[in-house]
mmCIF file of N, CA, C and O in Angstrom:
data_model
loop_
_atom_site.group_PDB
_atom_site.id
_atom_site.type_symbol
_atom_site.label_atom_id
_atom_site.label_comp_id
_atom_site.label_asym_id
_atom_site.label_seq_id
_atom_site.Cartn_x
_atom_site.Cartn_y
_atom_site.Cartn_z
ATOM 1 N N ASP A 1 -62.841 -24.885 75.165
ATOM 2 C CA ASP A 1 -63.137 -26.142 74.375
ATOM 3 C C ASP A 1 -64.546 -26.144 74.046
ATOM 4 O O ASP A 1 -65.422 -26.089 74.956
ATOM 5 N N THR A 2 -64.934 -26.373 72.806
ATOM 6 C CA THR A 2 -66.355 -26.380 72.484
ATOM 7 C C THR A 2 -66.861 -28.047 72.255
ATOM 8 O O THR A 2 -67.849 -28.195 72.149
ATOM 9 N N ALA A 3 -65.771 -28.851 72.342
ATOM 10 C CA ALA A 3 -66.077 -30.339 72.082
ATOM 11 C C ALA A 3 -66.714 -30.986 73.289
ATOM 12 O O ALA A 3 -66.400 -30.663 74.427
ATOM 13 N N LEU A 4 -67.479 -31.917 72.943
ATOM 14 C CA LEU A 4 -67.944 -32.859 74.051
ATOM 15 C C LEU A 4 -67.053 -34.023 74.229
ATOM 16 O O LEU A 4 -66.251 -34.557 73.264
ATOM 17 N N ALA A 5 -66.909 -34.596 75.474
ATOM 18 C CA ALA A 5 -65.998 -35.651 75.811
ATOM 19 C C ALA A 5 -66.519 -37.060 75.145
ATOM 20 O O ALA A 5 -67.764 -37.191 75.107
ATOM 21 N N THR A 6 -65.660 -37.817 74.595
ATOM 22 C CA THR A 6 -66.117 -39.023 74.003
ATOM 23 C C THR A 6 -65.355 -40.184 74.663
ATOM 24 O O THR A 6 -64.372 -39.971 75.395
ATOM 25 N N GLN A 7 -65.739 -41.315 74.160
ATOM 26 C CA GLN A 7 -65.002 -42.535 74.690
ATOM 27 C C GLN A 7 -63.500 -42.528 74.433
ATOM 28 O O GLN A 7 -62.706 -42.856 75.103
ATOM 29 N N ASP A 8 -63.129 -41.926 73.189
ATOM 30 C CA ASP A 8 -61.708 -41.905 72.691
ATOM 31 C C ASP A 8 -61.000 -40.936 73.634
ATOM 32 O O ASP A 8 -59.785 -41.105 73.862
ATOM 33 N N ASP A 9 -61.589 -40.081 74.168
ATOM 34 C CA ASP A 9 -60.930 -39.049 75.168
ATOM 35 C C ASP A 9 -60.289 -39.799 76.472
ATOM 36 O O ASP A 9 -59.427 -39.391 77.144
ATOM 37 N N LEU A 10 -60.958 -40.945 76.887
ATOM 38 C CA LEU A 10 -60.695 -41.630 77.964
ATOM 39 C C LEU A 10 -59.204 -42.092 77.927
ATOM 40 O O LEU A 10 -58.543 -42.317 78.868
ATOM 41 N N THR A 11 -58.826 -42.336 76.693
ATOM 42 C CA THR A 11 -57.415 -42.930 76.473
ATOM 43 C C THR A 11 -56.219 -41.893 76.490
ATOM 44 O O THR A 11 -55.104 -42.284 76.512
ATOM 45 N N SER A 12 -56.778 -40.673 76.286
ATOM 46 C CA SER A 12 -55.550 -39.645 75.969
ATOM 47 C C SER A 12 -55.889 -38.370 76.831
ATOM 48 O O SER A 12 -54.974 -37.526 76.858
ATOM 49 N N HIS A 13 -56.831 -38.167 77.552
ATOM 50 C CA HIS A 13 -57.140 -37.028 78.247
ATOM 51 C C HIS A 13 -57.219 -37.351 79.851
ATOM 52 O O HIS A 13 -57.998 -37.986 80.278
ATOM 53 N N LEU A 14 -56.045 -36.802 80.502
ATOM 54 C CA LEU A 14 -55.941 -37.181 81.881
ATOM 55 C C LEU A 14 -57.048 -36.631 82.862
ATOM 56 O O LEU A 14 -57.224 -37.161 83.906
ATOM 57 N N PHE A 15 -57.741 -35.685 82.468
ATOM 58 C CA PHE A 15 -58.677 -35.056 83.233
ATOM 59 C C PHE A 15 -60.185 -35.312 83.041
ATOM 60 O O PHE A 15 -61.066 -34.732 83.489
ATOM 61 N N VAL A 16 -60.388 -36.228 82.142
ATOM 62 C CA VAL A 16 -61.788 -36.698 81.666
ATOM 63 C C VAL A 16 -62.013 -38.112 82.176
ATOM 64 O O VAL A 16 -61.132 -38.905 81.921
ATOM 65 N N GLY A 17 -63.106 -38.342 82.905
ATOM 66 C CA GLY A 17 -63.330 -39.713 83.380
ATOM 67 C C GLY A 17 -64.743 -40.288 82.700
ATOM 68 O O GLY A 17 -65.214 -39.512 81.712
ATOM 69 N N LEU A 18 -64.944 -41.491 82.962
ATOM 70 C CA LEU A 18 -66.090 -42.079 82.329
ATOM 71 C C LEU A 18 -67.424 -41.294 82.413
ATOM 72 O O LEU A 18 -68.170 -41.104 81.534
ATOM 73 N N SER A 19 -67.542 -40.617 83.657
ATOM 74 C CA SER A 19 -68.749 -39.877 83.772
ATOM 75 C C SER A 19 -68.720 -38.605 83.039
ATOM 76 O O SER A 19 -69.726 -37.882 83.032
ATOM 77 N N SER A 20 -67.658 -38.229 82.283
ATOM 78 C CA SER A 20 -67.594 -37.117 81.562
ATOM 79 C C SER A 20 -68.011 -37.108 80.154
ATOM 80 O O SER A 20 -68.221 -36.173 79.538
ATOM 81 N N ILE A 21 -68.285 -38.394 79.760
ATOM 82 C CA ILE A 21 -68.661 -38.658 78.350
ATOM 83 C C ILE A 21 -70.002 -38.019 78.008
ATOM 84 O O ILE A 21 -70.978 -37.918 78.791
ATOM 85 N N GLY A 22 -69.896 -37.157 76.858
ATOM 86 C CA GLY A 22 -71.102 -36.320 76.584
ATOM 87 C C GLY A 22 -71.199 -35.014 77.140
ATOM 88 O O GLY A 22 -72.147 -34.217 76.664
ATOM 89 N N LYS A 23 -70.353 -34.605 78.058
ATOM 90 C CA LYS A 23 -70.273 -33.304 78.670
ATOM 91 C C LYS A 23 -69.114 -32.585 77.897
ATOM 92 O O LYS A 23 -68.213 -33.079 77.319
ATOM 93 N N ASN A 24 -69.186 -31.194 78.127
ATOM 94 C CA ASN A 24 -68.113 -30.301 77.433
ATOM 95 C C ASN A 24 -66.863 -30.756 78.248
ATOM 96 O O ASN A 24 -66.704 -30.973 79.381
ATOM 97 N N ARG A 25 -65.838 -31.007 77.393
ATOM 98 C CA ARG A 25 -64.502 -31.420 77.817
ATOM 99 C C ARG A 25 -63.850 -30.361 78.880
ATOM 100 O O ARG A 25 -63.320 -30.808 79.851
ATOM 101 N N ALA A 26 -64.035 -29.008 78.424
ATOM 102 C CA ALA A 26 -63.418 -28.165 79.290
ATOM 103 C C ALA A 26 -64.104 -28.156 80.704
ATOM 104 O O ALA A 26 -63.414 -28.179 81.854
ATOM 105 N N GLU A 27 -65.422 -28.204 80.627
ATOM 106 C CA GLU A 27 -66.250 -28.119 81.959
ATOM 107 C C GLU A 27 -65.872 -29.497 82.770
ATOM 108 O O GLU A 27 -65.797 -29.393 83.951
ATOM 109 N N ALA A 28 -65.803 -30.657 81.932
ATOM 110 C CA ALA A 28 -65.656 -31.793 82.759
ATOM 111 C C ALA A 28 -64.207 -31.872 83.295
ATOM 112 O O ALA A 28 -64.003 -32.720 84.239
ATOM 113 N N SER A 29 -63.185 -31.176 82.771
ATOM 114 C CA SER A 29 -61.876 -31.272 83.354
ATOM 115 C C SER A 29 -61.627 -30.367 84.336
ATOM 116 O O SER A 29 -60.591 -30.413 85.209
ATOM 117 N N ARG A 30 -62.456 -29.339 84.581
ATOM 118 C CA ARG A 30 -62.127 -28.241 85.481
ATOM 119 C C ARG A 30 -61.935 -28.677 86.889
ATOM 120 O O ARG A 30 -60.960 -28.359 87.480
ATOM 121 N N ASP A 31 -62.712 -29.493 87.528
ATOM 122 C CA ASP A 31 -62.559 -29.886 88.907
ATOM 123 C C ASP A 31 -61.191 -30.693 89.164
ATOM 124 O O ASP A 31 -60.525 -30.479 90.073
ATOM 125 N N ARG A 32 -60.934 -31.574 88.202
ATOM 126 C CA ARG A 32 -59.734 -32.304 88.394
ATOM 127 C C ARG A 32 -58.448 -31.431 88.174
ATOM 128 O O ARG A 32 -57.452 -31.491 88.829
ATOM 129 N N LEU A 33 -58.594 -30.509 87.294
ATOM 130 C CA LEU A 33 -57.461 -29.638 87.067
ATOM 131 C C LEU A 33 -57.247 -28.653 88.217
ATOM 132 O O LEU A 33 -56.247 -28.426 88.756
ATOM 133 N N GLN A 34 -58.368 -28.153 88.782
ATOM 134 C CA GLN A 34 -58.361 -27.332 90.055
ATOM 135 C C GLN A 34 -57.726 -27.998 91.182
ATOM 136 O O GLN A 34 -57.040 -27.515 91.941
ATOM 137 N N GLY A 35 -57.862 -29.426 91.275
ATOM 138 C CA GLY A 35 -57.403 -30.134 92.340
ATOM 139 C C GLY A 35 -55.899 -30.282 92.307
ATOM 140 O O GLY A 35 -55.252 -30.537 93.374
ATOM 141 N N LEU A 36 -55.197 -29.837 91.238
ATOM 142 C CA LEU A 36 -53.736 -29.929 91.152
ATOM 143 C C LEU A 36 -53.276 -28.727 92.012
ATOM 144 O O LEU A 36 -52.107 -28.785 92.487
ATOM 145 N N ASN A 37 -53.891 -27.659 92.201
ATOM 146 C CA ASN A 37 -53.446 -26.487 93.009
ATOM 147 C C ASN A 37 -54.742 -25.634 93.318
ATOM 148 O O ASN A 37 -55.281 -24.876 92.564
ATOM 149 N N GLU A 38 -55.125 -25.845 94.638
ATOM 150 C CA GLU A 38 -56.178 -25.228 95.055
ATOM 151 C C GLU A 38 -56.108 -23.690 95.190
ATOM 152 O O GLU A 38 -57.059 -22.998 95.315
ATOM 153 N N LEU A 39 -54.876 -23.233 95.018
ATOM 154 C CA LEU A 39 -54.573 -21.752 95.313
ATOM 155 C C LEU A 39 -54.821 -21.058 93.854
ATOM 156 O O LEU A 39 -54.770 -19.750 93.957
ATOM 157 N N VAL A 40 -54.938 -21.780 92.965
ATOM 158 C CA VAL A 40 -55.078 -21.235 91.566
ATOM 159 C C VAL A 40 -56.560 -21.306 91.067
ATOM 160 O O VAL A 40 -57.275 -22.365 91.411
ATOM 161 N N ASP A 41 -57.221 -20.171 90.617
ATOM 162 C CA ASP A 41 -58.506 -20.130 90.205
ATOM 163 C C ASP A 41 -58.543 -20.544 88.850
ATOM 164 O O ASP A 41 -58.062 -19.909 87.919
ATOM 165 N N VAL A 42 -59.197 -21.805 88.570
ATOM 166 C CA VAL A 42 -59.285 -22.305 87.251
ATOM 167 C C VAL A 42 -60.641 -21.997 86.709
ATOM 168 O O VAL A 42 -61.691 -22.415 87.369
ATOM 169 N N ARG A 43 -60.618 -21.373 85.592
ATOM 170 C CA ARG A 43 -61.827 -21.058 84.932
ATOM 171 C C ARG A 43 -61.755 -21.607 83.371
ATOM 172 O O ARG A 43 -60.604 -21.455 82.882
ATOM 173 N N VAL A 44 -62.860 -22.063 82.886
ATOM 174 C CA VAL A 44 -62.868 -22.575 81.503
ATOM 175 C C VAL A 44 -63.713 -21.714 80.651
ATOM 176 O O VAL A 44 -64.602 -21.089 81.042
ATOM 177 N N GLU A 45 -63.324 -21.812 79.414
ATOM 178 C CA GLU A 45 -64.000 -21.115 78.366
ATOM 179 C C GLU A 45 -64.684 -22.130 77.283
ATOM 180 O O GLU A 45 -63.857 -22.963 76.858
ATOM 181 N N THR A 46 -65.938 -21.962 77.076
ATOM 182 C CA THR A 46 -66.506 -23.019 76.211
ATOM 183 C C THR A 46 -66.996 -22.401 74.902
ATOM 184 O O THR A 46 -67.442 -23.105 73.937
ATOM 185 N N ARG A 47 -66.692 -21.113 74.729
ATOM 186 C CA ARG A 47 -66.954 -20.520 73.367
ATOM 187 C C ARG A 47 -65.703 -20.724 72.511
ATOM 188 O O ARG A 47 -64.677 -20.979 72.898
ATOM 189 N N ALA A 48 -66.084 -20.721 71.274
ATOM 190 C CA ALA A 48 -65.056 -20.998 70.157
ATOM 191 C C ALA A 48 -63.980 -19.902 70.267
ATOM 192 O O ALA A 48 -64.337 -18.687 70.516
ATOM 193 N N LEU A 49 -62.720 -20.408 70.230
ATOM 194 C CA LEU A 49 -61.564 -19.449 70.363
ATOM 195 C C LEU A 49 -61.646 -18.277 69.500
ATOM 196 O O LEU A 49 -61.223 -17.071 69.749
ATOM 197 N N ASP A 50 -61.952 -18.526 68.065
ATOM 198 C CA ASP A 50 -61.924 -17.482 67.212
ATOM 199 C C ASP A 50 -63.131 -16.503 67.407
ATOM 200 O O ASP A 50 -63.140 -15.488 66.649
ATOM 201 N N SER A 51 -64.039 -16.747 68.333
ATOM 202 C CA SER A 51 -65.091 -15.820 68.553
ATOM 203 C C SER A 51 -64.719 -14.877 69.737
ATOM 204 O O SER A 51 -65.420 -13.936 69.912
ATOM 205 N N LEU A 52 -63.672 -15.075 70.480
ATOM 206 C CA LEU A 52 -63.322 -14.198 71.509
ATOM 207 C C LEU A 52 -62.500 -13.093 71.062
ATOM 208 O O LEU A 52 -61.789 -13.038 70.215
ATOM 209 N N ALA A 53 -62.867 -11.847 71.848
ATOM 210 C CA ALA A 53 -62.123 -10.618 71.585
ATOM 211 C C ALA A 53 -61.246 -10.413 72.799
ATOM 212 O O ALA A 53 -61.341 -11.141 73.832
ATOM 213 N N ALA A 54 -60.367 -9.358 72.674
ATOM 214 C CA ALA A 54 -59.514 -8.941 73.701
ATOM 215 C C ALA A 54 -60.252 -8.691 75.052
ATOM 216 O O ALA A 54 -59.673 -9.194 76.096
ATOM 217 N N LYS A 55 -61.424 -8.140 74.988
ATOM 218 C CA LYS A 55 -62.097 -7.905 76.258
ATOM 219 C C LYS A 55 -62.552 -9.140 76.989
ATOM 220 O O LYS A 55 -62.521 -9.180 78.189
ATOM 221 N N ASP A 56 -62.689 -10.172 76.090
ATOM 222 C CA ASP A 56 -63.040 -11.566 76.736
ATOM 223 C C ASP A 56 -61.874 -12.102 77.535
ATOM 224 O O ASP A 56 -62.049 -12.920 78.543
ATOM 225 N N LEU A 57 -60.673 -11.975 76.924
ATOM 226 C CA LEU A 57 -59.471 -12.401 77.548
ATOM 227 C C LEU A 57 -58.784 -11.654 78.669
ATOM 228 O O LEU A 57 -57.975 -12.116 79.335
ATOM 229 N N ALA A 58 -59.328 -10.383 78.855
ATOM 230 C CA ALA A 58 -58.805 -9.496 79.802
ATOM 231 C C ALA A 58 -59.176 -10.063 81.201
ATOM 232 O O ALA A 58 -58.378 -9.571 82.068
ATOM 233 N N GLN A 59 -60.031 -10.724 81.486
ATOM 234 C CA GLN A 59 -60.338 -11.299 82.714
ATOM 235 C C GLN A 59 -59.437 -12.357 83.222
ATOM 236 O O GLN A 59 -59.378 -12.741 84.424
ATOM 237 N N TYR A 60 -58.451 -12.769 82.449
ATOM 238 C CA TYR A 60 -57.642 -13.900 82.645
ATOM 239 C C TYR A 60 -56.180 -13.422 82.974
ATOM 240 O O TYR A 60 -55.761 -12.405 82.330
ATOM 241 N N THR A 61 -55.389 -14.079 83.826
ATOM 242 C CA THR A 61 -53.988 -13.677 83.867
ATOM 243 C C THR A 61 -53.142 -14.672 83.070
ATOM 244 O O THR A 61 -52.039 -14.140 82.550
ATOM 245 N N VAL A 62 -53.666 -15.769 82.780
ATOM 246 C CA VAL A 62 -52.975 -16.794 81.886
ATOM 247 C C VAL A 62 -54.076 -17.495 81.027
ATOM 248 O O VAL A 62 -55.107 -17.935 81.545
ATOM 249 N N VAL A 63 -53.747 -17.646 79.783
ATOM 250 C CA VAL A 63 -54.555 -18.335 78.913
ATOM 251 C C VAL A 63 -53.761 -19.380 78.342
ATOM 252 O O VAL A 63 -52.625 -19.251 77.715
ATOM 253 N N CYS A 64 -54.253 -20.603 78.465
ATOM 254 C CA CYS A 64 -53.578 -22.024 77.977
ATOM 255 C C CYS A 64 -54.492 -22.576 76.956
ATOM 256 O O CYS A 64 -55.576 -23.097 77.286
ATOM 257 N N VAL A 65 -53.994 -22.684 75.683
ATOM 258 C CA VAL A 65 -54.768 -23.249 74.695
ATOM 259 C C VAL A 65 -54.087 -24.772 74.360
ATOM 260 O O VAL A 65 -52.939 -24.745 74.092
ATOM 261 N N CYS A 66 -54.774 -25.865 74.741
ATOM 262 C CA CYS A 66 -54.209 -27.227 74.695
ATOM 263 C C CYS A 66 -55.088 -27.927 73.462
ATOM 264 O O CYS A 66 -56.165 -28.361 73.926
ATOM 265 N N SER A 67 -54.657 -27.971 72.235
ATOM 266 C CA SER A 67 -55.522 -28.570 71.214
ATOM 267 C C SER A 67 -54.526 -28.937 70.009
ATOM 268 O O SER A 67 -53.608 -28.203 69.682
ATOM 269 N N ASP A 68 -54.902 -29.999 69.519
ATOM 270 C CA ASP A 68 -54.156 -30.378 68.171
ATOM 271 C C ASP A 68 -54.921 -29.897 66.960
ATOM 272 O O ASP A 68 -54.499 -30.185 65.800
ATOM 273 N N SER A 69 -56.030 -29.296 67.192
ATOM 274 C CA SER A 69 -56.807 -28.878 66.039
ATOM 275 C C SER A 69 -56.980 -27.310 65.863
ATOM 276 O O SER A 69 -57.707 -26.771 65.120
ATOM 277 N N CYS A 70 -56.061 -26.669 66.646
ATOM 278 C CA CYS A 70 -56.108 -25.147 66.601
ATOM 279 C C CYS A 70 -54.906 -24.760 65.709
ATOM 280 O O CYS A 70 -53.832 -24.949 65.912
ATOM 281 N N ASP A 71 -55.263 -24.170 64.507
ATOM 282 C CA ASP A 71 -54.252 -23.874 63.526
ATOM 283 C C ASP A 71 -53.380 -22.680 64.020
ATOM 284 O O ASP A 71 -53.632 -21.954 64.983
ATOM 285 N N LEU A 72 -52.108 -22.648 63.495
ATOM 286 C CA LEU A 72 -51.241 -21.671 63.853
ATOM 287 C C LEU A 72 -51.742 -20.103 63.807
ATOM 288 O O LEU A 72 -51.461 -19.336 64.585
ATOM 289 N N SER A 73 -52.541 -19.738 62.711
ATOM 290 C CA SER A 73 -53.029 -18.510 62.742
ATOM 291 C C SER A 73 -53.787 -18.075 63.896
ATOM 292 O O SER A 73 -53.859 -16.894 64.229
ATOM 293 N N LEU A 74 -54.773 -19.084 64.288
ATOM 294 C CA LEU A 74 -55.715 -18.901 65.404
ATOM 295 C C LEU A 74 -54.707 -18.797 66.728
ATOM 296 O O LEU A 74 -55.038 -17.896 67.527
ATOM 297 N N GLN A 75 -53.755 -19.427 66.854
ATOM 298 C CA GLN A 75 -52.886 -19.454 68.006
ATOM 299 C C GLN A 75 -52.128 -18.065 68.116
ATOM 300 O O GLN A 75 -52.149 -17.450 69.071
ATOM 301 N N LYS A 76 -51.715 -17.616 66.827
ATOM 302 C CA LYS A 76 -51.075 -16.319 66.868
ATOM 303 C C LYS A 76 -51.936 -15.142 67.124
ATOM 304 O O LYS A 76 -51.577 -14.291 67.793
ATOM 305 N N ARG A 77 -53.121 -15.254 66.550
ATOM 306 C CA ARG A 77 -54.212 -14.237 66.853
ATOM 307 C C ARG A 77 -54.568 -14.193 68.547
ATOM 308 O O ARG A 77 -54.576 -13.105 68.955
ATOM 309 N N THR A 78 -54.645 -15.316 69.096
ATOM 310 C CA THR A 78 -55.009 -15.433 70.512
ATOM 311 C C THR A 78 -53.689 -14.910 71.264
ATOM 312 O O THR A 78 -54.015 -14.097 72.225
ATOM 313 N N ASN A 79 -52.597 -15.229 71.008
ATOM 314 C CA ASN A 79 -51.414 -14.664 71.507
ATOM 315 C C ASN A 79 -51.420 -13.079 71.542
ATOM 316 O O ASN A 79 -51.148 -12.433 72.411
ATOM 317 N N ASP A 80 -51.676 -12.629 70.278
ATOM 318 C CA ASP A 80 -51.618 -11.093 70.070
ATOM 319 C C ASP A 80 -52.694 -10.538 71.009
ATOM 320 O O ASP A 80 -52.554 -9.518 71.617
ATOM 321 N N LEU A 81 -53.979 -11.148 71.040
ATOM 322 C CA LEU A 81 -55.003 -10.556 71.870
ATOM 323 C C LEU A 81 -54.586 -10.546 73.319
ATOM 324 O O LEU A 81 -54.889 -9.696 74.148
ATOM 325 N N CYS A 82 -54.124 -11.733 73.841
ATOM 326 C CA CYS A 82 -53.653 -11.861 75.235
ATOM 327 C C CYS A 82 -52.507 -10.815 75.514
ATOM 328 O O CYS A 82 -52.595 -10.083 76.614
ATOM 329 N N ARG A 83 -51.602 -10.498 74.672
ATOM 330 C CA ARG A 83 -50.462 -9.634 74.888
ATOM 331 C C ARG A 83 -51.118 -8.122 74.909
ATOM 332 O O ARG A 83 -50.684 -7.257 75.678
ATOM 333 N N SER A 84 -52.164 -7.896 74.116
ATOM 334 C CA SER A 84 -52.785 -6.623 74.031
ATOM 335 C C SER A 84 -53.332 -6.244 75.364
ATOM 336 O O SER A 84 -53.660 -5.059 75.705
ATOM 337 N N VAL A 85 -53.796 -7.199 76.299
ATOM 338 C CA VAL A 85 -54.557 -7.042 77.519
ATOM 339 C C VAL A 85 -53.483 -7.342 78.810
ATOM 340 O O VAL A 85 -54.130 -7.365 79.952
ATOM 341 N N GLY A 86 -52.281 -7.728 78.431
ATOM 342 C CA GLY A 86 -51.389 -8.119 79.604
ATOM 343 C C GLY A 86 -51.513 -9.375 80.160
ATOM 344 O O GLY A 86 -51.297 -9.733 81.379
ATOM 345 N N CYS A 87 -52.027 -10.357 79.364
ATOM 346 C CA CYS A 87 -52.406 -11.786 79.726
ATOM 347 C C CYS A 87 -51.272 -12.707 79.228
ATOM 348 O O CYS A 87 -50.863 -12.588 77.984
ATOM 349 N N ALA A 88 -50.705 -13.654 80.084
ATOM 350 C CA ALA A 88 -49.771 -14.604 79.486
ATOM 351 C C ALA A 88 -50.531 -15.575 78.587
ATOM 352 O O ALA A 88 -51.631 -16.037 78.768
ATOM 353 N N PHE A 89 -49.905 -16.032 77.593
ATOM 354 C CA PHE A 89 -50.351 -16.982 76.740
ATOM 355 C C PHE A 89 -49.474 -18.144 76.516
ATOM 356 O O PHE A 89 -48.423 -18.051 76.376
ATOM 357 N N PHE A 90 -50.187 -19.462 76.610
ATOM 358 C CA PHE A 90 -49.300 -20.730 76.402
ATOM 359 C C PHE A 90 -50.133 -21.526 75.459
ATOM 360 O O PHE A 90 -51.466 -21.617 75.581
ATOM 361 N N THR A 91 -49.485 -22.314 74.494
ATOM 362 C CA THR A 91 -50.254 -23.320 73.750
ATOM 363 C C THR A 91 -49.498 -24.533 73.668
ATOM 364 O O THR A 91 -48.192 -24.554 73.877
ATOM 365 N N CYS A 92 -50.136 -25.599 73.608
ATOM 366 C CA CYS A 92 -49.469 -26.897 73.554
ATOM 367 C C CYS A 92 -50.542 -27.971 72.763
ATOM 368 O O CYS A 92 -51.646 -27.635 72.612
ATOM 369 N N ALA A 93 -49.807 -28.813 72.269
ATOM 370 C CA ALA A 93 -50.567 -30.049 71.610
ATOM 371 C C ALA A 93 -49.815 -31.249 71.631
ATOM 372 O O ALA A 93 -48.338 -31.139 71.746
ATOM 373 N N LEU A 94 -50.373 -32.400 71.571
ATOM 374 C CA LEU A 94 -49.684 -33.731 71.440
ATOM 375 C C LEU A 94 -50.050 -34.455 70.167
ATOM 376 O O LEU A 94 -51.349 -34.392 69.865
ATOM 377 N N PHE A 95 -49.247 -35.092 69.699
ATOM 378 C CA PHE A 95 -49.454 -35.930 68.510
ATOM 379 C C PHE A 95 -48.852 -37.255 68.754
ATOM 380 O O PHE A 95 -47.715 -37.471 68.147
ATOM 381 N N GLY A 96 -49.425 -38.106 69.427
ATOM 382 C CA GLY A 96 -48.883 -39.470 69.789
ATOM 383 C C GLY A 96 -47.675 -39.195 70.646
ATOM 384 O O GLY A 96 -47.818 -38.679 71.690
ATOM 385 N N LEU A 97 -46.567 -39.604 70.177
ATOM 386 C CA LEU A 97 -45.329 -39.430 70.988
ATOM 387 C C LEU A 97 -44.644 -38.061 70.986
ATOM 388 O O LEU A 97 -43.739 -37.883 71.733
ATOM 389 N N PHE A 98 -45.219 -37.253 70.036
ATOM 390 C CA PHE A 98 -44.463 -35.948 69.872
ATOM 391 C C PHE A 98 -45.568 -34.893 70.236
ATOM 392 O O PHE A 98 -46.669 -35.074 70.264
ATOM 393 N N GLY A 99 -44.958 -33.681 70.518
ATOM 394 C CA GLY A 99 -45.851 -32.546 70.897
ATOM 395 C C GLY A 99 -45.143 -31.283 71.041
ATOM 396 O O GLY A 99 -43.805 -31.257 70.694
ATOM 397 N N PHE A 100 -45.675 -30.197 71.360
ATOM 398 C CA PHE A 100 -44.961 -29.070 71.628
ATOM 399 C C PHE A 100 -45.702 -28.204 72.733
ATOM 400 O O PHE A 100 -46.795 -28.492 73.028
ATOM 401 N N PHE A 101 -44.939 -27.284 73.233
ATOM 402 C CA PHE A 101 -45.343 -26.387 74.281
ATOM 403 C C PHE A 101 -44.661 -25.043 73.987
ATOM 404 O O PHE A 101 -43.497 -25.027 73.975
ATOM 405 N N PHE A 102 -45.549 -23.935 73.897
ATOM 406 C CA PHE A 102 -44.955 -22.717 73.645
ATOM 407 C C PHE A 102 -45.593 -21.530 74.460
ATOM 408 O O PHE A 102 -46.741 -21.692 74.614
#
């Protein structure tokens, strides 16, 4: 995630708190997300998704893209890169009451 946490994120982002405003959303979410399961190593990526190559994703066992602003072609590209290095890929987004997880 390249975006900074804003006041609006406090109403829709479970892992961002008041002290997170102005910080990178991925980095601000990491500790709370890690707290869900201490046995899982949670790492975040702050570079733009379209700038990542297969070698960048090879260090992960699972990549999860959670964004309502990531277009389908970028999701497909990321999935293909993950598959090429044996990494699982998940993507999800919420749009009010509706959403998807794939």
